[in-house]
Amino acid sequence: MLTRITIRDFAIIDSLDIELSEGLSVITGETGAGKSIVLDGLGLCLGDRADTSMVPTDAARSEVTVAFDVTNNPQAQRWLSAEALDDEDQCLIRRVIHQNGRSQGSINGRPVTRSQLESLGSLLVGIHGQHAHQQLLKPTTQRRTLDNYAGHDEALQTIKVIYGHLQSVIAEIEQLGGGDDQEDRKALLRYQLEELDASALSEAAYAELNQEQKRLASAGELIECCQHVLDSLYDSDTAAHSLLANAQRQLAPHETSDPAIAEANELFANAMVQTQEACQQLRHFADGLEIDPQRLSEVDAKLSQLNDLARKHQTEPDQLEQVADTLRGTLEALESADTRLAELNAQKTQLTQEYLTASARLSKSREEAAKHLSAEVNKLLSELGMPGAALFIRVIHNPNATPSIHGQDEVHFDVCTNPDQTPGPIQRVASGGELSRIGLAIEVATARTAEIPCLIFDEADSGIGGAIAEVVGTKLRLLAQHHQVICITHLAQVAAQGHTQLQVDKQHQQGHTQTRMRLLNDNERLEEIARMLGGVEITPATRDHAKEMLKRAE
């Protein structure tokens, strides 16, 4: 609830610091005294746009601070916690407007944006004026008002759970893809894999084929070269092997003459052995060589095919086998996705049916609640001096509508203010005074289930008087059993119903005008009620009437 309002240099308010209590608090005062300015200051803290015209010319800035106790407001507590702005059960909101147009806002001492103030404000206070019931005119609020009145939390939770599961399934289906594009991609992958599996070689096999091509391409040249080497080293009479053998025979008798000769002769012997082994290996290689143009053509064709495949897949020929493995993994993933997609689509069908069933059940509950709420409001409207007025709550169910967390209903609050009038949207049909009373009737009818703990009525009694004014006052007092209610009023019948009364007056001192607000004690309150009844001249009879009204209210 709202516990304190502190204002400094705002419009014609120099300084104001007022504490507020539970129940019904009425704010009274002469016309033009500045009662609504206090609400304008409160509105700034609730996210209204800043207006530099409200900053006095002799002040550097305007400052408004409001304090709330959110002990019994779980919605506000959750919001504050989610925004990391919580401070136990207290909520202190401050707004500053500078002469240069700059404004600042803070919640519990931490800077916030105007959007954050507006978001939190909608959970703290509902302001109802002649011309705009800020929240009630919104379709979302109309639906929520009906749902709160119906009390079908379990049905709403069921919808919420099913909707959450359904959205998760739909998101996964979209992530996995599907459709014609997916099938085309799989067909391409299969074709590419068939081509690669038929032709691609491992890195080692490609290296071996490449080596074979080089061998076949130079076979004649290699055979000729090998034969020439064998002739010069082993086969001819002047071959190196023969020369080494002759040198060894000549040096053998002289080995004892000097160790150097023996050592040299041993090296020649080793050279003979190595030359013989090398020539045998070379001969074996040359004997295995053959000039095979057909095989060379086959190998060239294979290498050309591998190079073409490598260019197609933008890789090297020796990497084609790895490319095939990668494509195979992709295809397997897509094919397994088909299995998962089939499962998901089955889940989607089942969840959709569950959602439709739950949505229809919720809609029936709303329709039933709409009948009862309309009846209660219409009874109250009659008591509030609008006997020909009626509220019509339309619940339009569309099973083909896109699922939402709130079901598939549109909820509309339509009204007619005269028996022969066609019902229409509440914001278009009702006048300012009528709208105030309709809003009050809805608030009273939904008092036990309404979410906002603090309700402010700015001249909700506009355009009424007499017995109806007293009814309005009693309804506001009844509403205060479940909410903190603050009401600005010009009517004594309404003011007398308040648990506490605040007076706003305007003072003129040394050419300076300022507004002040103060809490009235019992005697002061009696005088204020009498003033509201009798005008300029307050007679004993007027005071007795005021006393009787206050006593009757108690």
XYZ file of C-alpha atoms in Angstrom:
554
model
C 0.000 0.000 0.000
C 0.980 3.661 -0.409
C 2.404 4.856 2.914
C 3.949 8.264 2.209
C 4.092 11.054 -0.371
C 6.805 13.703 -0.213
C 6.854 16.578 -2.711
C 9.316 19.450 -3.087
C 8.870 22.373 -5.517
C 6.262 20.856 -7.791
C 3.801 23.230 -9.503
C 2.250 25.276 -6.674
C 3.405 22.863 -3.963
C 6.478 24.134 -2.149
C 6.671 21.308 0.330
C 4.376 18.436 1.197
C 4.994 15.398 3.353
C 1.942 13.274 4.121
C 1.496 9.804 5.561
C -1.337 7.579 4.344
C -3.066 4.712 6.093
C -5.162 1.680 5.244
C -8.866 1.860 4.492
C -10.586 4.733 2.698
C -8.757 8.066 2.699
C -10.705 10.992 1.245
C -9.069 14.148 -0.072
C -11.215 17.266 -0.030
C -10.789 20.985 -0.612
C -12.049 23.922 -2.596
C -12.085 23.718 -6.378
C -8.688 24.821 -7.693
C -6.909 24.188 -4.411
C -4.583 21.699 -6.093
C -5.971 18.312 -5.095
C -5.155 16.718 -8.450
C -1.605 18.128 -8.391
C -0.783 15.645 -5.665
C -1.934 12.835 -7.988
C 0.144 14.340 -10.805
C 3.192 14.076 -8.568
C 2.326 10.479 -7.716
C 1.868 9.780 -11.424
C 5.444 10.912 -12.106
C 6.719 8.230 -9.768
C 4.495 5.702 -11.515
C 6.056 6.406 -14.908
C 4.173 9.400 -16.332
C 6.153 11.599 -18.725
C 7.975 14.519 -17.164
C 6.676 18.036 -17.849
C 9.068 20.904 -17.145
C 6.110 23.298 -16.835
C 5.537 21.727 -13.412
C 8.937 22.998 -12.204
C 8.493 26.426 -10.564
C 10.468 29.196 -12.242
C 12.335 29.960 -9.017
C 13.326 26.316 -8.417
C 16.149 24.288 -9.967
C 14.144 21.098 -9.942
C 11.012 19.323 -8.764
C 11.286 16.247 -6.579
C 8.631 13.652 -5.704
C 9.202 10.628 -3.461
C 6.610 7.973 -2.652
C 6.885 5.005 -0.321
C 5.021 1.699 -0.583
C 4.731 -1.301 1.695
C 4.695 -4.349 -0.610
C 4.257 -6.935 2.143
C 0.931 -8.081 0.693
C 1.785 -7.469 -2.945
C 3.497 -10.611 -4.301
C 3.380 -9.321 -7.881
C 5.396 -6.227 -6.994
C 7.750 -8.311 -4.864
C 8.460 -10.640 -7.787
C 9.024 -7.710 -10.139
C 11.427 -5.982 -7.749
C 13.315 -9.215 -7.171
C 13.583 -9.949 -10.897
C 14.963 -6.444 -11.516
C 17.358 -6.711 -8.532
C 15.659 -3.662 -6.959
C 14.104 -5.327 -3.903
C 14.660 -4.059 -0.360
C 12.725 -6.361 1.956
C 9.071 -5.209 2.051
C 9.731 -1.541 1.326
C 9.625 0.210 -2.033
C 10.854 3.802 -2.244
C 10.358 5.532 -5.617
C 11.906 8.923 -6.389
C 11.524 11.136 -9.458
C 13.379 14.380 -10.121
C 12.636 16.846 -12.952
C 15.190 19.544 -13.781
C 14.511 22.925 -15.380
C 16.436 21.839 -18.490
C 13.980 18.981 -19.075
C 16.216 16.201 -17.795
C 14.517 13.748 -15.432
C 15.812 11.000 -13.167
C 14.087 8.079 -11.521
C 15.155 5.624 -8.862
C 13.704 2.641 -7.016
C 15.118 1.867 -3.591
C 18.044 4.161 -4.338
C 19.000 2.576 -7.659
C 18.607 4.456 -10.988
C 15.851 3.148 -13.284
C 14.213 4.078 -16.580
C 10.771 5.595 -17.009
C 9.666 2.305 -18.562
C 10.648 0.473 -15.384
C 8.718 2.980 -13.271
C 5.675 2.487 -15.475
C 5.951 -1.298 -15.283
C 6.202 -1.320 -11.495
C 3.579 1.405 -11.117
C 0.949 -0.737 -12.832
C 1.429 -3.305 -10.049
C 1.218 -0.790 -7.202
C -1.580 1.663 -7.959
C -4.705 1.801 -10.096
C -5.752 5.376 -10.810
C -9.355 5.906 -11.899
C -10.347 9.279 -13.225
C -13.306 10.681 -15.096
C -11.753 10.289 -18.501
C -9.498 7.281 -18.364
C -9.566 4.115 -16.354
C -5.961 3.483 -17.215
C -5.909 -0.262 -16.840
C -9.541 -1.300 -17.237
C -9.716 -0.037 -20.815
C -6.977 -2.431 -21.913
C -8.153 -5.790 -23.350
C -5.459 -7.592 -21.359
C -6.750 -6.058 -18.127
C -10.338 -6.951 -19.003
C -9.326 -10.563 -19.547
C -7.250 -10.638 -16.362
C -10.082 -9.033 -14.363
C -12.474 -11.739 -15.534
C -9.940 -14.506 -14.844
C -9.251 -13.238 -11.342
C -12.963 -13.054 -10.640
C -13.480 -16.588 -12.010
C -10.680 -17.947 -9.817
C -9.803 -20.668 -12.342
C -6.072 -20.588 -11.594
C -5.757 -24.338 -12.177
C -7.223 -24.062 -15.692
C -4.870 -21.164 -16.498
C -1.883 -23.105 -15.156
C -2.841 -26.114 -17.286
C -2.963 -23.900 -20.373
C 0.384 -22.366 -19.434
C 2.099 -25.761 -19.009
C 0.697 -27.254 -22.223
C 1.502 -24.087 -24.156
C 5.085 -24.133 -22.863
C 5.589 -27.757 -23.953
C 3.966 -27.080 -27.318
C 6.232 -24.095 -28.001
C 9.317 -26.157 -27.107
C 8.279 -28.896 -29.535
C 7.551 -26.371 -32.305
C 10.917 -24.681 -31.737
C 12.753 -28.015 -32.030
C 10.837 -28.891 -35.201
C 11.868 -25.573 -36.733
C 15.454 -26.120 -35.652
C 15.636 -29.579 -37.222
C 13.978 -28.307 -40.400
C 12.217 -30.559 -42.857
C 10.166 -30.320 -46.021
C 11.210 -30.389 -49.667
C 14.494 -28.537 -49.117
C 15.593 -31.140 -46.614
C 14.735 -34.001 -48.979
C 16.634 -32.330 -51.811
C 19.651 -31.967 -49.582
C 19.575 -35.629 -48.584
C 19.259 -36.713 -52.241
C 22.302 -34.609 -53.122
C 24.283 -36.084 -50.230
C 23.433 -39.633 -51.304
C 24.534 -38.917 -54.880
C 27.795 -37.341 -53.702
C 28.521 -40.283 -51.425
C 27.888 -42.835 -54.188
C 30.319 -40.945 -56.405
C 32.966 -40.660 -53.710
C 32.624 -44.229 -52.478
C 33.118 -45.447 -56.068
C 36.229 -43.369 -56.728
C 37.800 -41.859 -53.609
C 41.046 -43.367 -52.296
C 42.717 -43.175 -48.944
C 45.677 -40.872 -48.564
C 48.102 -43.857 -48.734
C 46.372 -45.419 -51.752
C 46.430 -42.116 -53.613
C 50.160 -41.721 -52.909
C 50.769 -45.255 -54.228
C 48.748 -44.596 -57.399
C 50.608 -41.369 -57.978
C 53.913 -43.211 -57.614
C 52.758 -45.887 -60.081
C 51.882 -43.217 -62.626
C 55.320 -41.701 -62.384
C 56.897 -45.160 -62.783
C 54.792 -46.109 -65.808
C 55.292 -42.742 -67.459
C 59.108 -43.081 -67.287
C 59.424 -46.899 -67.645
C 61.494 -46.848 -70.892
C 63.829 -44.206 -69.601
C 64.264 -46.076 -66.307
C 65.054 -49.405 -68.022
C 67.680 -47.733 -70.217
C 69.204 -45.938 -67.243
C 69.351 -49.104 -65.141
C 71.032 -51.071 -67.945
C 73.629 -48.354 -68.436
C 74.426 -48.316 -64.713
C 74.658 -52.115 -64.587
C 77.026 -52.157 -67.569
C 79.313 -49.540 -66.068
C 79.355 -51.075 -62.602
C 79.075 -54.845 -63.100
C 78.356 -56.386 -66.516
C 81.121 -55.043 -68.842
C 84.802 -56.088 -68.832
C 85.719 -52.586 -67.678
C 82.961 -52.381 -65.069
C 83.731 -50.902 -61.673
C 83.268 -54.288 -59.994
C 85.984 -55.848 -62.178
C 88.347 -52.921 -61.592
C 87.851 -53.215 -57.822
C 88.551 -56.974 -57.972
C 91.767 -56.372 -59.967
C 92.885 -53.667 -57.495
C 92.279 -56.022 -54.582
C 94.353 -58.803 -56.201
C 97.259 -56.414 -56.847
C 97.310 -55.044 -53.288
C 96.842 -58.387 -51.485
C 100.598 -59.397 -51.522
C 101.551 -56.031 -49.988
C 99.113 -55.914 -47.104
C 101.878 -56.912 -44.608
C 104.122 -54.129 -45.784
C 102.022 -51.416 -44.238
C 98.720 -51.343 -42.297
C 97.465 -48.572 -44.578
C 97.569 -50.905 -47.593
C 95.658 -53.576 -45.653
C 93.058 -51.033 -44.573
C 92.631 -49.706 -48.113
C 92.353 -53.230 -49.518
C 89.593 -54.035 -46.962
C 87.622 -50.967 -48.051
C 87.918 -52.082 -51.697
C 86.571 -55.502 -50.673
C 83.600 -53.881 -48.936
C 83.002 -51.680 -51.957
C 82.899 -54.774 -54.133
C 80.289 -56.395 -51.910
C 78.127 -53.223 -51.776
C 78.450 -52.695 -55.529
C 77.404 -56.293 -56.162
C 74.370 -56.004 -53.814
C 73.332 -52.656 -55.302
C 73.585 -54.002 -58.830
C 71.526 -57.098 -57.905
C 68.778 -54.855 -56.438
C 68.875 -52.582 -59.484
C 68.701 -55.577 -61.832
C 65.724 -56.950 -59.922
C 63.993 -53.559 -60.234
C 64.779 -53.296 -63.951
C 63.608 -56.851 -64.620
C 60.263 -55.935 -63.017
C 59.794 -52.877 -65.192
C 57.747 -53.080 -68.328
C 56.381 -50.575 -70.744
C 52.543 -50.808 -70.340
C 50.726 -48.012 -72.214
C 47.317 -49.470 -71.356
C 47.973 -49.461 -67.612
C 49.464 -45.980 -67.857
C 46.265 -44.802 -69.560
C 44.156 -46.361 -66.822
C 46.209 -44.723 -64.079
C 46.129 -41.345 -65.817
C 42.356 -41.612 -66.175
C 41.966 -42.505 -62.496
C 44.117 -39.568 -61.365
C 42.218 -37.217 -63.652
C 38.934 -38.423 -62.170
C 40.240 -37.891 -58.632
C 41.415 -34.378 -59.475
C 37.999 -33.520 -60.922
C 36.282 -34.803 -57.748
C 38.697 -32.845 -55.591
C 37.912 -29.600 -57.465
C 34.160 -30.270 -57.083
C 34.501 -30.620 -53.311
C 37.169 -27.895 -53.043
C 39.791 -30.147 -51.511
C 42.927 -32.142 -52.410
C 42.655 -35.589 -54.082
C 44.234 -37.332 -51.094
C 41.536 -35.825 -48.796
C 38.509 -37.181 -50.677
C 38.038 -40.108 -48.320
C 37.759 -37.679 -45.371
C 35.236 -35.604 -47.336
C 33.165 -38.749 -47.858
C 33.256 -39.497 -44.115
C 32.057 -35.962 -43.332
C 29.190 -36.138 -45.832
C 28.199 -39.561 -44.512
C 27.974 -38.144 -40.980
C 25.813 -35.268 -42.223
C 23.476 -37.633 -44.039
C 23.156 -39.874 -40.992
C 22.321 -36.848 -38.848
C 19.635 -35.748 -41.299
C 18.157 -39.216 -41.494
C 18.109 -39.510 -37.701
C 16.480 -36.066 -37.653
C 13.683 -37.563 -39.718
C 13.048 -40.042 -36.943
C 13.127 -37.255 -34.341
C 10.876 -35.072 -36.499
C 8.349 -37.873 -36.717
C 8.375 -38.143 -32.919
C 8.077 -34.370 -32.509
C 5.221 -34.064 -34.975
C 3.368 -36.787 -33.093
C 3.963 -34.876 -29.836
C 2.811 -31.644 -31.497
C -0.435 -33.277 -32.618
C -1.084 -34.661 -29.138
C -0.193 -31.401 -27.357
C -2.303 -29.379 -29.780
C -5.309 -31.552 -29.009
C -4.649 -31.258 -25.275
C -4.340 -27.496 -25.658
C -7.609 -27.213 -27.593
C -9.422 -29.248 -24.955
C -7.976 -27.150 -22.106
C -8.669 -23.928 -24.029
C -12.320 -24.867 -24.562
C -12.662 -25.757 -20.870
C -11.146 -22.387 -19.882
C -13.490 -20.582 -22.262
C -16.552 -22.204 -20.664
C -15.304 -21.156 -17.242
C -14.862 -17.592 -18.496
C -18.361 -17.534 -19.979
C -19.857 -18.690 -16.692
C -17.857 -16.105 -14.730
C -18.828 -13.389 -17.231
C -22.529 -14.015 -16.509
C -22.077 -13.706 -12.751
C -19.757 -10.682 -12.923
C -22.090 -8.866 -15.324
C -25.027 -9.512 -13.015
C -23.146 -8.190 -9.968
C -21.938 -5.086 -11.785
C -25.375 -4.345 -13.237
C -26.937 -4.560 -9.785
C -24.336 -2.110 -8.500
C -24.923 0.220 -11.449
C -28.590 0.392 -10.535
C -27.647 1.301 -6.962
C -25.231 3.921 -8.311
C -27.993 5.760 -10.149
C -27.635 4.108 -13.545
C -30.714 1.835 -13.641
C -30.749 1.619 -17.423
C -27.024 0.858 -17.737
C -25.632 -2.619 -18.194
C -22.261 -4.310 -18.615
C -21.972 -7.056 -21.217
C -18.877 -9.235 -21.006
C -18.308 -11.002 -24.312
C -16.096 -14.089 -24.380
C -15.305 -14.902 -28.010
C -13.713 -18.320 -28.392
C -11.786 -19.107 -31.593
C -10.462 -22.700 -31.691
C -8.554 -21.815 -34.871
C -6.681 -18.954 -33.249
C -2.945 -19.251 -32.722
C -2.386 -20.781 -29.267
C -1.286 -18.389 -26.562
C -0.474 -18.638 -22.896
C -3.906 -17.163 -22.108
C -6.011 -19.477 -24.267
C -7.944 -18.669 -27.440
C -10.503 -16.190 -26.159
C -11.041 -12.512 -26.758
C -12.640 -10.826 -23.749
C -14.505 -7.561 -24.325
C -16.210 -5.331 -21.766
C -19.122 -3.657 -23.590
C -21.654 -1.352 -21.952
C -24.869 0.464 -22.682
C -25.909 3.392 -20.517
C -29.560 3.448 -21.594
C -32.015 0.559 -22.117
C -32.534 1.346 -25.822
C -28.829 1.753 -26.569
C -26.739 -0.764 -28.487
C -23.857 -2.044 -26.313
C -20.409 -0.900 -27.346
C -16.806 -0.817 -26.029
C -16.652 0.688 -22.575
C -14.181 3.412 -23.585
C -16.387 4.705 -26.401
C -19.907 4.503 -24.971
C -19.702 5.904 -21.441
C -19.302 9.572 -20.547
C -16.800 10.678 -17.932
C -19.182 10.417 -14.972
C -20.727 7.198 -16.247
C -17.313 5.685 -16.817
C -16.321 6.528 -13.242
C -19.356 4.748 -11.818
C -18.985 1.744 -14.134
C -15.343 1.443 -13.103
C -16.317 1.720 -9.444
C -18.986 -0.971 -9.851
C -16.441 -3.321 -11.465
C -13.909 -2.587 -8.732
C -16.445 -3.335 -5.998
C -17.662 -6.524 -7.703
C -14.121 -7.833 -8.140
C -12.749 -6.448 -4.879
C -11.858 -9.814 -3.398
C -9.878 -10.877 -6.454
C -8.405 -7.608 -7.817
C -4.608 -7.620 -8.033
C -3.757 -3.946 -7.436
C -3.646 -3.185 -3.686
C -4.023 0.610 -3.915
C -6.903 2.230 -5.809
C -7.183 5.972 -6.366
C -10.415 7.577 -7.551
C -10.047 11.089 -8.909
C -13.543 12.616 -8.533
C -15.337 9.310 -9.079
C -18.444 11.103 -7.818
C -18.453 13.637 -10.659
C -21.924 14.344 -12.000
C -23.834 12.765 -9.111
C -25.284 13.930 -5.831
C -27.822 13.262 -3.118
C -28.610 9.654 -2.277
C -26.476 8.323 -5.110
C -23.466 10.153 -3.708
C -23.972 8.376 -0.401
C -24.178 5.041 -2.224
C -20.896 5.807 -3.994
C -19.325 6.598 -0.648
C -20.546 3.365 0.932
C -19.290 1.366 -2.049
C -15.877 2.983 -1.757
C -15.822 2.186 1.951
C -16.828 -1.393 1.142
C -14.036 -1.576 -1.414
C -11.605 -0.396 1.274
C -12.122 -3.664 3.127
C -9.936 -5.297 0.510
C -7.803 -2.416 -0.779
C -6.290 0.848 0.251
C -8.634 3.376 -1.379
C -7.849 7.059 -1.883
C -10.623 9.260 -3.233
C -10.650 12.921 -4.268
C -14.182 14.191 -3.789
C -16.315 17.319 -3.682
C -19.260 15.575 -2.039
C -19.837 15.525 1.707
C -21.757 12.225 1.399
C -18.633 10.561 -0.007
C -16.173 12.334 2.287
C -18.101 11.249 5.373
C -17.508 7.597 4.474
C -13.715 7.944 4.737
C -11.734 6.378 7.520
C -9.385 9.357 7.338
C -9.734 12.744 5.656
C -7.049 14.949 4.126
C -7.687 18.585 3.281
C -5.999 20.490 0.471
C -6.022 24.271 0.589
C -4.341 27.097 -1.240
C -2.577 29.930 0.575
C -1.377 33.313 -0.694
C 1.514 34.889 1.165
C 3.504 37.904 -0.039
C 2.492 37.394 -3.648
C 3.319 33.677 -3.529
C 0.690 30.949 -3.934
C 1.220 27.505 -2.496
C -0.837 24.360 -1.900
C -0.688 22.324 1.262
C -2.293 19.065 2.414
C -2.907 18.037 5.989
C -4.596 15.246 7.913
C -7.717 16.467 9.726
C -8.547 15.608 13.320
C -12.134 14.867 14.358
C -13.138 18.500 14.973
C -11.454 19.751 11.825
C -13.117 17.004 9.864
C -16.537 17.943 11.183
C -15.956 21.545 10.075
C -14.783 20.426 6.624
C -17.835 18.205 6.085
C -20.056 21.066 7.228
C -18.318 23.402 4.776
C -18.937 20.943 1.970
C -22.627 20.798 2.969
C -23.331 24.438 3.692
C -20.987 26.481 1.606
C -19.934 29.915 2.876
C -22.183 30.087 5.953
C -21.881 27.141 8.336
C -24.863 27.003 10.718
C -25.398 24.789 13.775
C -27.875 22.790 11.729
C -25.197 22.211 9.105
C -22.771 20.984 11.756
C -25.441 18.688 13.197
C -26.050 17.300 9.727
C -22.324 16.732 9.256
C -22.078 15.043 12.650
C -24.973 12.762 11.776
C -23.390 11.804 8.464
C -20.083 10.916 10.133
C -21.865 8.920 12.807
C -23.947 7.046 10.248
C -20.801 6.213 8.243
C -19.215 4.712 11.335
